[in-house]
mmCIF file of C-alpha atoms in Angstrom:
data_model
loop_
_atom_site.group_PDB
_atom_site.id
_atom_site.type_symbol
_atom_site.label_atom_id
_atom_site.label_comp_id
_atom_site.label_asym_id
_atom_site.label_seq_id
_atom_site.Cartn_x
_atom_site.Cartn_y
_atom_site.Cartn_z
ATOM 1 C CA MET A 15 -167.251 11.461 46.753
ATOM 2 C CA VAL A 16 -166.732 8.206 44.858
ATOM 3 C CA ARG A 17 -165.497 8.960 41.037
ATOM 4 C CA THR A 18 -166.872 6.515 38.565
ATOM 5 C CA TYR A 19 -165.268 6.011 34.921
ATOM 6 C CA ARG A 20 -167.698 4.179 32.350
ATOM 7 C CA GLY A 21 -167.037 3.876 28.758
ATOM 8 C CA GLU A 22 -169.859 4.702 26.083
ATOM 9 C CA LEU A 23 -170.446 3.196 22.593
ATOM 10 C CA LEU A 24 -169.807 6.221 20.564
ATOM 11 C CA GLY A 25 -167.702 6.027 17.325
ATOM 12 C CA ASP A 26 -167.674 9.674 16.525
ATOM 13 C CA ALA A 27 -163.923 10.678 15.986
ATOM 14 C CA VAL A 28 -162.524 7.090 16.538
ATOM 15 C CA ARG A 29 -160.306 5.230 14.391
ATOM 16 C CA VAL A 30 -160.102 1.529 14.496
ATOM 17 C CA ALA A 31 -157.867 -1.076 12.927
ATOM 18 C CA ILE A 32 -159.194 -4.571 12.394
ATOM 19 C CA VAL A 33 -156.746 -7.464 11.979
ATOM 20 C CA VAL A 34 -158.697 -10.357 10.779
ATOM 21 C CA ALA A 35 -157.074 -13.906 9.981
ATOM 22 C CA ARG A 36 -157.901 -15.489 6.581
ATOM 23 C CA TYR A 37 -157.863 -19.074 8.065
ATOM 24 C CA ASN A 38 -161.300 -20.394 8.684
ATOM 25 C CA GLU A 39 -162.258 -17.297 6.583
ATOM 26 C CA THR A 40 -166.060 -18.644 6.318
ATOM 27 C CA ILE A 41 -166.235 -17.799 9.938
ATOM 28 C CA THR A 42 -163.788 -14.784 10.281
ATOM 29 C CA GLY A 43 -165.488 -13.017 7.514
ATOM 30 C CA LYS A 44 -168.619 -13.055 9.458
ATOM 31 C CA LEU A 45 -166.986 -11.837 12.397
ATOM 32 C CA CYS A 46 -165.385 -9.243 10.232
ATOM 33 C CA ASP A 47 -168.994 -8.124 8.856
ATOM 34 C CA GLY A 48 -170.257 -7.982 12.465
ATOM 35 C CA ALA A 49 -167.470 -5.643 13.558
ATOM 36 C CA LEU A 50 -167.727 -3.270 10.492
ATOM 37 C CA ALA A 51 -171.595 -3.275 10.791
ATOM 38 C CA THR A 52 -171.520 -2.506 14.664
ATOM 39 C CA LEU A 53 -168.863 0.252 14.048
ATOM 40 C CA ALA A 54 -171.018 1.876 11.584
ATOM 41 C CA GLU A 55 -174.076 1.604 13.768
ATOM 42 C CA ARG A 56 -172.124 3.394 16.399
ATOM 43 C CA GLY A 57 -171.259 6.355 14.148
ATOM 44 C CA VAL A 58 -167.422 5.301 13.221
ATOM 45 C CA ALA A 59 -166.887 6.601 9.808
ATOM 46 C CA ASP A 60 -165.986 4.236 7.053
ATOM 47 C CA ASP A 61 -162.689 6.241 6.100
ATOM 48 C CA ALA A 62 -161.848 5.849 10.147
ATOM 49 C CA ILE A 63 -161.591 1.725 9.919
ATOM 50 C CA GLU A 64 -158.722 -0.004 8.206
ATOM 51 C CA VAL A 65 -158.903 -3.682 7.899
ATOM 52 C CA ALA A 66 -155.822 -6.010 7.436
ATOM 53 C CA TRP A 67 -156.098 -9.475 6.445
ATOM 54 C CA VAL A 68 -153.385 -11.960 7.601
ATOM 55 C CA PRO A 69 -153.015 -15.699 6.956
ATOM 56 C CA GLY A 70 -153.939 -16.956 10.073
ATOM 57 C CA ALA A 71 -154.449 -16.462 13.888
ATOM 58 C CA TRP A 72 -150.692 -16.818 14.496
ATOM 59 C CA GLU A 73 -150.042 -13.776 12.574
ATOM 60 C CA LEU A 74 -152.544 -11.744 14.246
ATOM 61 C CA PRO A 75 -150.127 -10.368 17.011
ATOM 62 C CA VAL A 76 -147.579 -8.849 14.614
ATOM 63 C CA VAL A 77 -149.986 -7.058 12.653
ATOM 64 C CA ALA A 78 -151.707 -5.919 15.183
ATOM 65 C CA ALA A 79 -148.397 -4.563 16.902
ATOM 66 C CA ARG A 80 -147.841 -2.528 13.802
ATOM 67 C CA MET A 81 -151.192 -1.053 13.932
ATOM 68 C CA ALA A 82 -151.108 -0.456 17.793
ATOM 69 C CA ARG A 83 -147.707 1.450 17.623
ATOM 70 C CA SER A 84 -148.492 3.457 14.503
ATOM 71 C CA GLY A 85 -150.225 6.022 16.679
ATOM 72 C CA GLN A 86 -152.952 6.248 14.145
ATOM 73 C CA PHE A 87 -155.647 3.964 15.968
ATOM 74 C CA HIS A 88 -157.417 4.074 19.116
ATOM 75 C CA ALA A 89 -158.188 0.497 19.241
ATOM 76 C CA VAL A 90 -157.258 -2.755 17.350
ATOM 77 C CA ILE A 91 -159.912 -5.374 16.895
ATOM 78 C CA CYS A 92 -158.165 -8.862 16.247
ATOM 79 C CA LEU A 93 -160.592 -11.487 14.900
ATOM 80 C CA GLY A 94 -159.731 -15.200 14.170
ATOM 81 C CA ALA A 95 -161.202 -18.736 14.451
ATOM 82 C CA VAL A 96 -159.078 -21.583 15.723
ATOM 83 C CA ILE A 97 -161.034 -24.816 15.570
ATOM 84 C CA LYS A 98 -159.837 -27.556 17.735
ATOM 85 C CA GLY A 99 -158.251 -30.733 15.602
ATOM 86 C CA GLU A 100 -156.809 -34.006 16.236
ATOM 87 C CA THR A 101 -153.752 -32.390 17.663
ATOM 88 C CA THR A 102 -152.645 -29.991 20.599
ATOM 89 C CA HIS A 103 -151.779 -27.364 17.770
ATOM 90 C CA ASP A 104 -154.869 -25.198 18.750
ATOM 91 C CA GLN A 105 -153.646 -24.930 22.300
ATOM 92 C CA TYR A 106 -150.225 -23.512 21.502
ATOM 93 C CA ILE A 107 -151.702 -20.890 18.944
ATOM 94 C CA ASN A 108 -154.464 -19.979 21.360
ATOM 95 C CA SER A 109 -151.998 -19.505 24.333
ATOM 96 C CA GLN A 110 -149.487 -17.540 22.408
ATOM 97 C CA VAL A 111 -151.771 -15.243 20.532
ATOM 98 C CA SER A 112 -153.768 -14.339 23.616
ATOM 99 C CA ALA A 113 -150.692 -13.668 25.566
ATOM 100 C CA SER A 114 -149.300 -11.649 22.904
ATOM 101 C CA LEU A 115 -152.195 -9.532 22.326
ATOM 102 C CA GLY A 116 -152.569 -9.030 26.142
ATOM 103 C CA GLN A 117 -149.148 -7.865 26.299
ATOM 104 C CA LEU A 118 -149.286 -5.428 23.382
ATOM 105 C CA ALA A 119 -152.243 -3.882 24.861
ATOM 106 C CA LEU A 120 -150.316 -3.325 28.217
ATOM 107 C CA GLU A 121 -147.391 -2.139 26.321
ATOM 108 C CA CYS A 122 -149.108 0.250 24.176
ATOM 109 C CA GLU A 123 -151.989 1.154 26.728
ATOM 110 C CA LEU A 124 -154.407 0.864 23.748
ATOM 111 C CA PRO A 125 -157.575 -1.490 23.567
ATOM 112 C CA VAL A 126 -156.335 -4.617 21.810
ATOM 113 C CA MET A 127 -159.372 -6.873 21.441
ATOM 114 C CA PHE A 128 -159.270 -10.422 21.440
ATOM 115 C CA GLY A 129 -162.076 -11.721 19.132
ATOM 116 C CA VAL A 130 -160.474 -14.931 18.413
ATOM 117 C CA LEU A 131 -162.997 -17.961 18.765
ATOM 118 C CA THR A 132 -161.098 -21.069 20.507
ATOM 119 C CA VAL A 133 -163.741 -23.642 19.819
ATOM 120 C CA ASN A 134 -164.036 -27.310 19.581
ATOM 121 C CA THR A 135 -165.877 -27.559 16.532
ATOM 122 C CA LEU A 136 -167.066 -25.778 13.313
ATOM 123 C CA GLU A 137 -170.653 -25.293 14.647
ATOM 124 C CA GLN A 138 -169.701 -23.887 17.744
ATOM 125 C CA ALA A 139 -167.726 -21.346 15.766
ATOM 126 C CA LEU A 140 -170.723 -20.732 13.430
ATOM 127 C CA HIS A 141 -172.955 -20.170 16.415
ATOM 128 C CA ARG A 142 -170.304 -17.472 17.582
ATOM 129 C CA ALA A 143 -169.891 -15.911 14.281
ATOM 130 C CA GLY A 144 -173.689 -14.444 13.645
ATOM 131 C CA GLY A 145 -175.539 -17.686 14.797
ATOM 132 C CA ASN A 146 -177.701 -18.406 17.887
ATOM 133 C CA VAL A 147 -174.825 -17.116 20.375
ATOM 134 C CA GLY A 148 -174.670 -13.892 18.558
ATOM 135 C CA ASN A 149 -171.637 -12.308 16.650
ATOM 136 C CA LYS A 150 -168.351 -11.892 18.521
ATOM 137 C CA GLY A 151 -167.039 -9.682 15.759
ATOM 138 C CA SER A 152 -169.958 -7.273 16.844
ATOM 139 C CA GLU A 153 -169.169 -7.811 20.470
ATOM 140 C CA ALA A 154 -165.214 -7.157 20.075
ATOM 141 C CA ALA A 155 -166.365 -3.660 18.296
ATOM 142 C CA ASP A 156 -168.609 -2.788 21.208
ATOM 143 C CA ALA A 157 -166.161 -3.596 23.506
ATOM 144 C CA ALA A 158 -163.340 -1.473 21.688
ATOM 145 C CA LEU A 159 -165.529 1.500 21.517
ATOM 146 C CA GLU A 160 -166.558 1.160 25.223
ATOM 147 C CA MET A 161 -162.649 0.969 26.152
ATOM 148 C CA VAL A 162 -161.593 3.966 23.855
ATOM 149 C CA HIS A 163 -164.068 6.232 25.801
ATOM 150 C CA LEU A 164 -163.036 4.729 29.125
ATOM 151 C CA MET A 165 -159.448 5.320 28.390
ATOM 152 C CA LYS A 166 -159.830 8.926 27.482
ATOM 153 C CA GLN A 167 -161.370 9.615 30.999
ATOM 154 C CA LEU A 168 -158.789 7.830 33.145
ATOM 155 C CA PRO A 169 -155.781 9.680 34.595
ATOM 156 C CA ARG A 170 -152.305 9.371 32.729
ATOM 157 C CA GLU A 171 -148.982 8.973 34.343
ATOM 158 C CA GLU A 172 -147.287 12.497 34.773
#
């Protein structure tokens, strides 16, 4: 018989850290609000959520690492907005931040959610922070909860 694993969107007994970039705060604040609202809707207690604000997307991985390695959280949600400018600076930030967060998730075997918008324009960011494309902070919160419950079901190394 095939065994199937599937996560659920339940927040009971789940502790979550949210790390948010302050740069482009008009966008990231909406992402954070979306994540917090979704976690509350799913039953995550207010006192089971901790939010750390960092200067920009570049600083997300180091604080996410501290939270992930603390052993106090079931998931870490990282939120930011990198908007393309006149140079290639955004590409370096996006590449390193995504690689660092991915590596952290693997090292800690913990859901580390990539809720960082990597967009070309402010308009695109607004659409993804509660506009007509939804709220990527909310989506990251749902994905975090699903992953937490999935990880609890999976076999562990012996």
